[in-house]
PDB file of C-alpha atoms in Angstrom:
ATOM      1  CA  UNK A  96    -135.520 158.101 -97.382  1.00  0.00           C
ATOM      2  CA  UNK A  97    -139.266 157.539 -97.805  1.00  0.00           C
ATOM      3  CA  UNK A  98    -141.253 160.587 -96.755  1.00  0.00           C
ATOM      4  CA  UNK A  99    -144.635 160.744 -95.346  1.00  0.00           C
ATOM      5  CA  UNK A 100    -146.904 163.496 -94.113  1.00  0.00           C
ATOM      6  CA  UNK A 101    -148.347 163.440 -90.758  1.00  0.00           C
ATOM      7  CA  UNK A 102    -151.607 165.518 -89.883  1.00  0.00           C
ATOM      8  CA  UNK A 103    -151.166 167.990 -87.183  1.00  0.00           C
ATOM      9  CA  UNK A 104    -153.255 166.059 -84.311  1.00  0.00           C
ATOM     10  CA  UNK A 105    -151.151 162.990 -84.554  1.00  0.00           C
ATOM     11  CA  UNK A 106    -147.927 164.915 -83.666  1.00  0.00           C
ATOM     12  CA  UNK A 107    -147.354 165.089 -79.734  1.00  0.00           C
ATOM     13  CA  UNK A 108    -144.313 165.947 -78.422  1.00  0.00           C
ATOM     14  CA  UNK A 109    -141.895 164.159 -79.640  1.00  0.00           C
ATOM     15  CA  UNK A 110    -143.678 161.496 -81.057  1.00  0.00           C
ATOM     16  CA  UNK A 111    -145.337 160.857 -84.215  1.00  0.00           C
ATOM     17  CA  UNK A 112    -148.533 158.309 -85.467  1.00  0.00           C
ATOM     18  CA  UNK A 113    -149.417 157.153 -88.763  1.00  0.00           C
ATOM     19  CA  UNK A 114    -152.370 155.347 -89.263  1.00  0.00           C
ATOM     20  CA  UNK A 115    -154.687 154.475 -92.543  1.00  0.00           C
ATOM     21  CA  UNK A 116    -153.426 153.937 -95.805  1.00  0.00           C
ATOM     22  CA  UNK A 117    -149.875 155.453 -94.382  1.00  0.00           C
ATOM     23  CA  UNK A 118    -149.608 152.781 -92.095  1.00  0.00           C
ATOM     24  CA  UNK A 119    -150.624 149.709 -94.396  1.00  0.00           C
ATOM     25  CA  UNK A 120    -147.859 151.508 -97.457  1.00  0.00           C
ATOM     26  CA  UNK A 121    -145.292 151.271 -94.226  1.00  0.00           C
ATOM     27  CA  UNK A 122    -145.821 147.911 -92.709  1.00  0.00           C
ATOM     28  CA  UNK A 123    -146.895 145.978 -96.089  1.00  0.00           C
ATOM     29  CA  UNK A 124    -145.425 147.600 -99.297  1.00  0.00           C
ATOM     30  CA  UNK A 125    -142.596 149.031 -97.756  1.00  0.00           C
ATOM     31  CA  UNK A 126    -142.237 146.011 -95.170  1.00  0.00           C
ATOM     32  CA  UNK A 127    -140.347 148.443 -92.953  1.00  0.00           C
ATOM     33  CA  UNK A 128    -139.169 147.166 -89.393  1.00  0.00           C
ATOM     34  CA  UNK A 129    -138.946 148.774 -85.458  1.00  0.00           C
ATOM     35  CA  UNK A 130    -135.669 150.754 -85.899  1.00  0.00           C
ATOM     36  CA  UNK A 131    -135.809 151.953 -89.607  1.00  0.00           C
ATOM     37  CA  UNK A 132    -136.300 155.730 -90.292  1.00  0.00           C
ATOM     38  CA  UNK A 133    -138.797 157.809 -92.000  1.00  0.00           C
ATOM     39  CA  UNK A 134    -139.055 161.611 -92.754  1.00  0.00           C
ATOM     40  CA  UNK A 135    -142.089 162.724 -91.425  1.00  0.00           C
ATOM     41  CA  UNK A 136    -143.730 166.422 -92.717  1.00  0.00           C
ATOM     42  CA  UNK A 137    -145.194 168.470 -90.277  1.00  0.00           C
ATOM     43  CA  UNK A 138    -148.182 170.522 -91.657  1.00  0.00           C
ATOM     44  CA  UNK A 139    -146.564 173.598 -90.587  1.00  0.00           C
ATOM     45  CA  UNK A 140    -143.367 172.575 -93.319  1.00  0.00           C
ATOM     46  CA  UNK A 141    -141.123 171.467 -91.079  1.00  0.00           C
ATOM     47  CA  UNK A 142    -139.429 167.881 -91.587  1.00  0.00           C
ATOM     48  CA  UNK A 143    -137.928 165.750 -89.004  1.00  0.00           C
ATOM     49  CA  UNK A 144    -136.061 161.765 -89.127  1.00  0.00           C
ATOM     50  CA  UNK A 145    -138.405 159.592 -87.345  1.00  0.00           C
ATOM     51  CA  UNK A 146    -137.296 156.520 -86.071  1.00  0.00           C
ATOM     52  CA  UNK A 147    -140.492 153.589 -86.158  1.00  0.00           C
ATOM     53  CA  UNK A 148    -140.448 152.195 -82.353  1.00  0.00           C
ATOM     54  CA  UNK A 149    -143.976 150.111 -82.589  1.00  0.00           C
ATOM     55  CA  UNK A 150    -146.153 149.386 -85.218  1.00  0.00           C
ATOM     56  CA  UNK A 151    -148.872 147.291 -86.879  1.00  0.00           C
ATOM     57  CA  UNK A 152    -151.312 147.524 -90.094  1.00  0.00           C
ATOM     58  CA  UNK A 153    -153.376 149.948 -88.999  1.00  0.00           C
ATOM     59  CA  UNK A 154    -151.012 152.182 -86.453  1.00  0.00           C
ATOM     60  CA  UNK A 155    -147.130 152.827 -86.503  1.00  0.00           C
ATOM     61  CA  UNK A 156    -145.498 154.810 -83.579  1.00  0.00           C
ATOM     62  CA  UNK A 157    -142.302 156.892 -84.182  1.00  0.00           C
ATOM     63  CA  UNK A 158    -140.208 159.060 -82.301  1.00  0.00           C
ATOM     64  CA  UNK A 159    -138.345 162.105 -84.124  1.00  0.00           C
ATOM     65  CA  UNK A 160    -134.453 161.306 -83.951  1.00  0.00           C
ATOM     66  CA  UNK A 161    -133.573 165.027 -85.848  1.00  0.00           C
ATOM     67  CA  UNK A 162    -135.262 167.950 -87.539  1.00  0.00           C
ATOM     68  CA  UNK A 163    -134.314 169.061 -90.696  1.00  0.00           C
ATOM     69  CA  UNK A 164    -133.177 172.275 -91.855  1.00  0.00           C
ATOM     70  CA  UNK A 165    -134.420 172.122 -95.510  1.00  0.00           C
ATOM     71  CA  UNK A 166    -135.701 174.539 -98.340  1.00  0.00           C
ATOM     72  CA  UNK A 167    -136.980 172.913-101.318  1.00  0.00           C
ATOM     73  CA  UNK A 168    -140.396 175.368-101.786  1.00  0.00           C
ATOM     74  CA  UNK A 169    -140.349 177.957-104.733  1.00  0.00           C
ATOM     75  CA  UNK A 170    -139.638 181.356-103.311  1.00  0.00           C
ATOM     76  CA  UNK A 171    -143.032 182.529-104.458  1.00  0.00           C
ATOM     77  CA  UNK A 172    -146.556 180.851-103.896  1.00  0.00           C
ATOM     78  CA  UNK A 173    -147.645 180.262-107.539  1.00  0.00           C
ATOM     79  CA  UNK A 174    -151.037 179.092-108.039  1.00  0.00           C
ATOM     80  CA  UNK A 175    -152.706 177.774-111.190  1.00  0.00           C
ATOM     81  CA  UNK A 176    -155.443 178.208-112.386  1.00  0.00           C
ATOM     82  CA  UNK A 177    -156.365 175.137-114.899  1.00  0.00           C
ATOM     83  CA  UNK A 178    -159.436 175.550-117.234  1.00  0.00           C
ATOM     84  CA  UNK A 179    -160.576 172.277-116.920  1.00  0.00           C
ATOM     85  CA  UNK A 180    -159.181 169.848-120.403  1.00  0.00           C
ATOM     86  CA  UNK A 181    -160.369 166.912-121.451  1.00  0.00           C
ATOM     87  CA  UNK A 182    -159.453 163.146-119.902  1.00  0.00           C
ATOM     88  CA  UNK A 183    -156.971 162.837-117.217  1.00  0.00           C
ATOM     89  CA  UNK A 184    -154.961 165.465-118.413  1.00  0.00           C
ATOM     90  CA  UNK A 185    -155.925 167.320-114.954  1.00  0.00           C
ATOM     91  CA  UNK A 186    -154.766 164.597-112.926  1.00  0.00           C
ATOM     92  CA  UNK A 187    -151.075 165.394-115.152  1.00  0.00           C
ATOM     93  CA  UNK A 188    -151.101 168.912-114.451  1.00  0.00           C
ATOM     94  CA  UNK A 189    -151.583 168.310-110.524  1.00  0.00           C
ATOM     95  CA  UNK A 190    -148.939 166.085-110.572  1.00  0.00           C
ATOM     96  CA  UNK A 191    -145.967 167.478-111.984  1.00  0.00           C
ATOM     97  CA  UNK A 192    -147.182 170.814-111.256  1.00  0.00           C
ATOM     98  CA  UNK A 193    -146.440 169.420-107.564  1.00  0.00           C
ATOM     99  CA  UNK A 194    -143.378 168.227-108.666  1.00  0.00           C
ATOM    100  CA  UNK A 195    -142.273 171.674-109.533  1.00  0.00           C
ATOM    101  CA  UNK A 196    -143.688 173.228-106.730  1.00  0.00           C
ATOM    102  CA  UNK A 197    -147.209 175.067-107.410  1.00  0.00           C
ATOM    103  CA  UNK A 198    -148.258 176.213-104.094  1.00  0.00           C
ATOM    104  CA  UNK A 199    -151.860 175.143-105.123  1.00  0.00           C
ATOM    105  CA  UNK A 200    -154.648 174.747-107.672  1.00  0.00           C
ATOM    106  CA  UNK A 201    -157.665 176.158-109.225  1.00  0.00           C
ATOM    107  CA  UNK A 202    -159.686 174.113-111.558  1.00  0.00           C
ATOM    108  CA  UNK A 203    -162.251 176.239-113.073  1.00  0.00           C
ATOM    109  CA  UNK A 204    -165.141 176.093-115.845  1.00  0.00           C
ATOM    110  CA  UNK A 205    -164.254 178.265-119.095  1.00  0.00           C
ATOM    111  CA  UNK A 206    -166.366 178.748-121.637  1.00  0.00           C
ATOM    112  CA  UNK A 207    -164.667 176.500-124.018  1.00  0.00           C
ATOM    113  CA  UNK A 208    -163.934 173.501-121.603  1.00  0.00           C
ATOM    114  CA  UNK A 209    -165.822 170.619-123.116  1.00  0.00           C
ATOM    115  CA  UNK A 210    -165.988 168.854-119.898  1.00  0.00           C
ATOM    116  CA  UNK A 211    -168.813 169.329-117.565  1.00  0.00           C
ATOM    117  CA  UNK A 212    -168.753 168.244-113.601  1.00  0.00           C
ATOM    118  CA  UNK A 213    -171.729 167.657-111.707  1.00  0.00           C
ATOM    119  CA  UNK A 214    -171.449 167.902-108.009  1.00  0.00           C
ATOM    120  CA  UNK A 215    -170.988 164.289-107.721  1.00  0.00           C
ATOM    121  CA  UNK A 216    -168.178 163.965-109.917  1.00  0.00           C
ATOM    122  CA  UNK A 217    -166.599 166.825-108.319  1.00  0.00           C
ATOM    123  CA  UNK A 218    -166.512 165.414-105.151  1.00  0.00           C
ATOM    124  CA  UNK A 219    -164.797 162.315-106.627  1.00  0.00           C
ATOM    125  CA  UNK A 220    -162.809 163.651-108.363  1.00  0.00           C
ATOM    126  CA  UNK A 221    -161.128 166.343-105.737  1.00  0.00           C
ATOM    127  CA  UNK A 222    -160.630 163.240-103.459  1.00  0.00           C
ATOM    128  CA  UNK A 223    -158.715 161.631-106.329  1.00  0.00           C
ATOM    129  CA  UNK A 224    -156.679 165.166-106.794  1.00  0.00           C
ATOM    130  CA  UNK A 225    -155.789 165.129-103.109  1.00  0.00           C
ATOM    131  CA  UNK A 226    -154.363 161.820-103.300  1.00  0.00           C
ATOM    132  CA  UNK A 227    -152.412 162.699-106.364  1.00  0.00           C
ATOM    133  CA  UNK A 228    -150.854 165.996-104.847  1.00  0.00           C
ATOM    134  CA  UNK A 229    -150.005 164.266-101.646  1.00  0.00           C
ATOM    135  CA  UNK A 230    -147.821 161.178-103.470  1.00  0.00           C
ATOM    136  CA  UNK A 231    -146.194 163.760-105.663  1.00  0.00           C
ATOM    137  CA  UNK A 232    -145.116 166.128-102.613  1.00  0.00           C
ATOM    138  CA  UNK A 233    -143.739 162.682-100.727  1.00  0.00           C
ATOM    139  CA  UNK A 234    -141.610 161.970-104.009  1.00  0.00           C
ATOM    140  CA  UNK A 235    -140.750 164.965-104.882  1.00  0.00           C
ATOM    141  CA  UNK A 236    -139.653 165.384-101.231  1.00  0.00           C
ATOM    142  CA  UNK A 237    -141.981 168.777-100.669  1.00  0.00           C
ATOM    143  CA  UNK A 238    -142.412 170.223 -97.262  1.00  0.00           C
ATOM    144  CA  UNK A 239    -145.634 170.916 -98.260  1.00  0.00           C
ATOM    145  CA  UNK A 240    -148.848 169.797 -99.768  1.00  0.00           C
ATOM    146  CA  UNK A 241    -150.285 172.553-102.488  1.00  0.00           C
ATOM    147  CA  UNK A 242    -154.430 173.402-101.684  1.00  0.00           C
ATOM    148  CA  UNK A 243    -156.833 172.396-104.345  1.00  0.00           C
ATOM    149  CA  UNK A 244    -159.378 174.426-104.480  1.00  0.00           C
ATOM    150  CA  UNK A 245    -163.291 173.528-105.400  1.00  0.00           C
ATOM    151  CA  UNK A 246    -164.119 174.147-108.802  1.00  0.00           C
ATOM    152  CA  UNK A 247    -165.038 177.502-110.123  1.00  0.00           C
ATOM    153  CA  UNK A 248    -166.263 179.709-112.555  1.00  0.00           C
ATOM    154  CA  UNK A 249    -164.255 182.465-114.048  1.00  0.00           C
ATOM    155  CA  UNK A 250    -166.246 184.905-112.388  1.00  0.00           C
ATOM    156  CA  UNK A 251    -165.359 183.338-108.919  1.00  0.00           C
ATOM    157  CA  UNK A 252    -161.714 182.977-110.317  1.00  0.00           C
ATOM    158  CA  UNK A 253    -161.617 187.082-110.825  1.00  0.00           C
ATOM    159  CA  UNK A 254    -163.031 187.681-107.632  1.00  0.00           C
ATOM    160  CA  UNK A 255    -160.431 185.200-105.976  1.00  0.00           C
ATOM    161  CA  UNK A 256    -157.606 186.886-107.859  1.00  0.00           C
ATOM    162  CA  UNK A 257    -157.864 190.177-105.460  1.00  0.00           C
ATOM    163  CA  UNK A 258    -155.714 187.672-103.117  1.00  0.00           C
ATOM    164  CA  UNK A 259    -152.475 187.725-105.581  1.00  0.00           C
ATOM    165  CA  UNK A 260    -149.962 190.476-106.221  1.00  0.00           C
ATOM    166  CA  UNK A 261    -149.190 189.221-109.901  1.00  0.00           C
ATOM    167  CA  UNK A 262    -151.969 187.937-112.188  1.00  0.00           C
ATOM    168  CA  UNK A 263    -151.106 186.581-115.362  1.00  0.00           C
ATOM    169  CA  UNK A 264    -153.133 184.677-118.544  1.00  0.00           C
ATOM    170  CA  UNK A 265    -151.345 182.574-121.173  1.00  0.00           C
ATOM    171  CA  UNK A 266    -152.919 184.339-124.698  1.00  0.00           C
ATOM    172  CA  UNK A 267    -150.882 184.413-127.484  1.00  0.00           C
ATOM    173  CA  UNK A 268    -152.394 185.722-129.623  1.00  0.00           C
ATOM    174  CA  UNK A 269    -152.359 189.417-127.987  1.00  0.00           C
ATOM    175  CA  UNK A 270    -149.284 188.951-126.524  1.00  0.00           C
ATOM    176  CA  UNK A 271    -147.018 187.710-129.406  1.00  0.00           C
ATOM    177  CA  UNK A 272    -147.089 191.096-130.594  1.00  0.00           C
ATOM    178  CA  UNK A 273    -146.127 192.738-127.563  1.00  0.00           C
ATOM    179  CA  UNK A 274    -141.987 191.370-126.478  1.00  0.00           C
ATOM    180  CA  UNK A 275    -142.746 193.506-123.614  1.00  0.00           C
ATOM    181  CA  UNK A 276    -145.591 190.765-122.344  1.00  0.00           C
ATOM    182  CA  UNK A 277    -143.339 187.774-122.558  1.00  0.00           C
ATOM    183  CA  UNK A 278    -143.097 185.699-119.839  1.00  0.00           C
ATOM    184  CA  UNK A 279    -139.309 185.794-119.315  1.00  0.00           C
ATOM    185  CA  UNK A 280    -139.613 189.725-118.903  1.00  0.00           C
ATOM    186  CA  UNK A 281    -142.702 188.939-116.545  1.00  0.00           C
ATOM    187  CA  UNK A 282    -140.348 186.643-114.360  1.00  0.00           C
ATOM    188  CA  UNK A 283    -137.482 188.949-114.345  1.00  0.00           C
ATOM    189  CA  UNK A 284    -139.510 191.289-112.180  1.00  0.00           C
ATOM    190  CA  UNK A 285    -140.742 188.974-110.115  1.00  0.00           C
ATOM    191  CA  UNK A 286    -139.924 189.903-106.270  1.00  0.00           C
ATOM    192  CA  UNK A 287    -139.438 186.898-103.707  1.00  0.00           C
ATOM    193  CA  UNK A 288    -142.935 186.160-101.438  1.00  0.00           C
ATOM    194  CA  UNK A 289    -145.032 187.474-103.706  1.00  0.00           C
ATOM    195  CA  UNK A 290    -148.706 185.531-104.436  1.00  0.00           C
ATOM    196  CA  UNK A 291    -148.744 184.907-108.030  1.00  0.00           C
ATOM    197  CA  UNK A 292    -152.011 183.415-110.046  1.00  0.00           C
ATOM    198  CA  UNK A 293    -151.193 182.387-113.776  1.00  0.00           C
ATOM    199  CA  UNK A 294    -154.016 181.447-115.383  1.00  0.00           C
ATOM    200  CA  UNK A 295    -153.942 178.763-118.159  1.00  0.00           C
ATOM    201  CA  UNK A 296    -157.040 177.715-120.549  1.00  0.00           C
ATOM    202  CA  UNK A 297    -158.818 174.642-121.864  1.00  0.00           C
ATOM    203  CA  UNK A 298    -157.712 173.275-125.343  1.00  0.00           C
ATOM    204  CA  UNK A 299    -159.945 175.595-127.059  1.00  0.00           C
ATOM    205  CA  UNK A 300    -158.005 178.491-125.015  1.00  0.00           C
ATOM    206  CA  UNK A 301    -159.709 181.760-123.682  1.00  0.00           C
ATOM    207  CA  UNK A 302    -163.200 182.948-125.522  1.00  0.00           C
ATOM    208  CA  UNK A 303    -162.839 186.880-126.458  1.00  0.00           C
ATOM    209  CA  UNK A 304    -165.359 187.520-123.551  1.00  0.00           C
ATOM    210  CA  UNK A 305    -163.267 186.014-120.949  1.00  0.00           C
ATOM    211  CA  UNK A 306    -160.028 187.605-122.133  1.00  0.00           C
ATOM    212  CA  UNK A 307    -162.328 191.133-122.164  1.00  0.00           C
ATOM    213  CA  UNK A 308    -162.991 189.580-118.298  1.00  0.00           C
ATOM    214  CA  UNK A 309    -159.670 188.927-117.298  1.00  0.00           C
ATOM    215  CA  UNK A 310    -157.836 192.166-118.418  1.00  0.00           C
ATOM    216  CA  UNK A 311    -160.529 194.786-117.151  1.00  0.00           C
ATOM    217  CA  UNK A 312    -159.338 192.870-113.688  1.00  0.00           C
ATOM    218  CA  UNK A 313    -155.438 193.424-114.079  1.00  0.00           C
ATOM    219  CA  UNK A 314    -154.527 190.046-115.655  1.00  0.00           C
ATOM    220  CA  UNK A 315    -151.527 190.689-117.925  1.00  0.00           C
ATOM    221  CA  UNK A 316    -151.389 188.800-121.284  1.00  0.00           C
ATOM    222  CA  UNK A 317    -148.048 186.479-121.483  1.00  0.00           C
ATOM    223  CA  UNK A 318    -146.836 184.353-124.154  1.00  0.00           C
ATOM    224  CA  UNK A 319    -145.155 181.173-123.148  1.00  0.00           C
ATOM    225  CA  UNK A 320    -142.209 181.263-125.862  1.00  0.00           C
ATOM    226  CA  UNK A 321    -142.413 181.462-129.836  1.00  0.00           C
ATOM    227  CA  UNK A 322    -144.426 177.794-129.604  1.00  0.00           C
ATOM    228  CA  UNK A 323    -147.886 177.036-129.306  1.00  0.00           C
ATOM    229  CA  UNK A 324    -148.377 174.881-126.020  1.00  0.00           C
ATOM    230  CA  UNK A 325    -150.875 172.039-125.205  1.00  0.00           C
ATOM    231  CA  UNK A 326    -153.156 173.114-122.442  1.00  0.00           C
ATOM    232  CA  UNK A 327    -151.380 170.392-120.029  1.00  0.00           C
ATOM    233  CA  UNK A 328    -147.593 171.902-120.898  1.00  0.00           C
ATOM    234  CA  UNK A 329    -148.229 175.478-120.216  1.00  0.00           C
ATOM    235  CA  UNK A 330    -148.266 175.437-116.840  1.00  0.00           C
ATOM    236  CA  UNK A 331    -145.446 173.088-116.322  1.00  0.00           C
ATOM    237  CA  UNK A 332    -143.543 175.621-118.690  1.00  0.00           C
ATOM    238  CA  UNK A 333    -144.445 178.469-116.157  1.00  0.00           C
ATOM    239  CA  UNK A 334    -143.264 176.746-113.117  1.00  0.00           C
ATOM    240  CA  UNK A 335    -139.943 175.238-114.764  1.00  0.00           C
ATOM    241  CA  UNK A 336    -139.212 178.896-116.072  1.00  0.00           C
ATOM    242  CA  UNK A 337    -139.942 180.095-112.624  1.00  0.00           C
ATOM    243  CA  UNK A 338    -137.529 177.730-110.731  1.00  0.00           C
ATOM    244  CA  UNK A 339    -134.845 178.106-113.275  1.00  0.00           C
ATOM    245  CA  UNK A 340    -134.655 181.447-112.798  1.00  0.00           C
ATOM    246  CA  UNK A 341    -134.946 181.922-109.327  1.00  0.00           C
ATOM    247  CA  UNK A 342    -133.496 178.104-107.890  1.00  0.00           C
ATOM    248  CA  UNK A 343    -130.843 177.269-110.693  1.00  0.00           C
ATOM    249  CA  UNK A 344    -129.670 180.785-111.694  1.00  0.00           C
ATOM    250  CA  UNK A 345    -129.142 182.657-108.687  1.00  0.00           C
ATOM    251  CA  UNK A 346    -128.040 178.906-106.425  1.00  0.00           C
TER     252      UNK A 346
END
């Protein structure tokens, strides 16, 4: 059933609008009719069957039929932290990182990210990442929408991390000769509703002076398995591993 969510001011009662591009994907791509149902997402992460009563291009009208008792979000809110890569690889991360349910994202400048935003860009291209994260959470039938967050610097990034129980860094090199630092272990001690940040870098990786950073503020040095990863698989790695465990394993 095709799922769409629905900002909090046009919920009232029990009734439900969708207007913008929402309403034009509703009407004209998916040339639904008065009658057919919808799931509509509540910004609180509750999902309810919505039955479409009126509607044109620019405004449909529904009326919820049933709520749903569902749980499809990782037991923990993981965010990542991206060092920003080259291309579109971002706009890959974002979206099957939503697929395997990040809770949100935090692009940030390292040192050895050869890409460089201005202010403009940024602004374009957040707009862009919002766009991305919301059609991946409506596929991937998500009760909720993960946060991107404005760019930062790592400095910021530290300062941010106070928020998060479990802070993590992909760096290989340190950790491959530590078993104790792999991220399986890491997992395995993981407890339910815990805030955790794992922070992934550029192609280049991590310069000495930002691994110095990150450890004298409690980041723990993991090692995503005996292989090297590209910058765009490590955090898909971490968030596979992550529902595996807890959302395969233990179902």
């Amino acid at each position: 059933m095709q799922r769409y969510f629905v900002p909090r001011d046009n919920w009232e009662n029990d009734q439900v609008y969708i207007h913008g591009d929402d309403a034009h994907h509703i009407s004209k791509v998916m040339r639904f009719k008065i009658n057919d149902k919808v799931i509509c997402n509540h910004p609180n992460g509750q999902a309810a069957i919505c039955t479409i009563t009126s509607f044109d291009t620019n405004l449909i009208k529904l009326a919820v039929i049933e709520w749903l008792n569902e749980q499809v979000e990782l037991p923990f809110q993981i965010t990542i932290a991206q060092g920003l890569p080259k291309g579109d690889k971002l706009d890959f991360i974002l979206q099957k990182g939503t697929e395997l349910g990040a809770h949100s994202f935090i692009p940030f400048q390292a040192q050895r990210s050869i890409v460089k935003w201005d202010k403009k860009k940024t602004e374009k291209k957040l707009n862009r990442f919002d766009k991305i994260v919301k059609e991946a959470s409506e596929q991937s039938h998500r009760n909720k929408i993960p946060i991107i967050q404005d760019i930062m610097a790592i400095s910021d990034l530290v300062h941010e991390s106070r928020n998060y129980d479990v802070k993590l860094f992909a760096y290989e090199e340190e950790a491959k000769v530590d078993h104790e630092h792999s991220f399986g272990t890491l997992v395995s001690n993981l407890k339910e509703g815990q805030r955790v940040l794992v922070c992934i870098g550029p192609e280049g990786g991590f310069s000495t002076n930002e691994v110095d950073l990150l450890k004298k503020n409690n980041f723990t040095a993991v090692r995503l398995g005996p292989r090297i990863l590209r910058t765009e698989t490590a955090a898909l790695y971490v968030l596979a591993s992550i529902s595996y465990h807890f959302e395969e394993l233990r179902c």
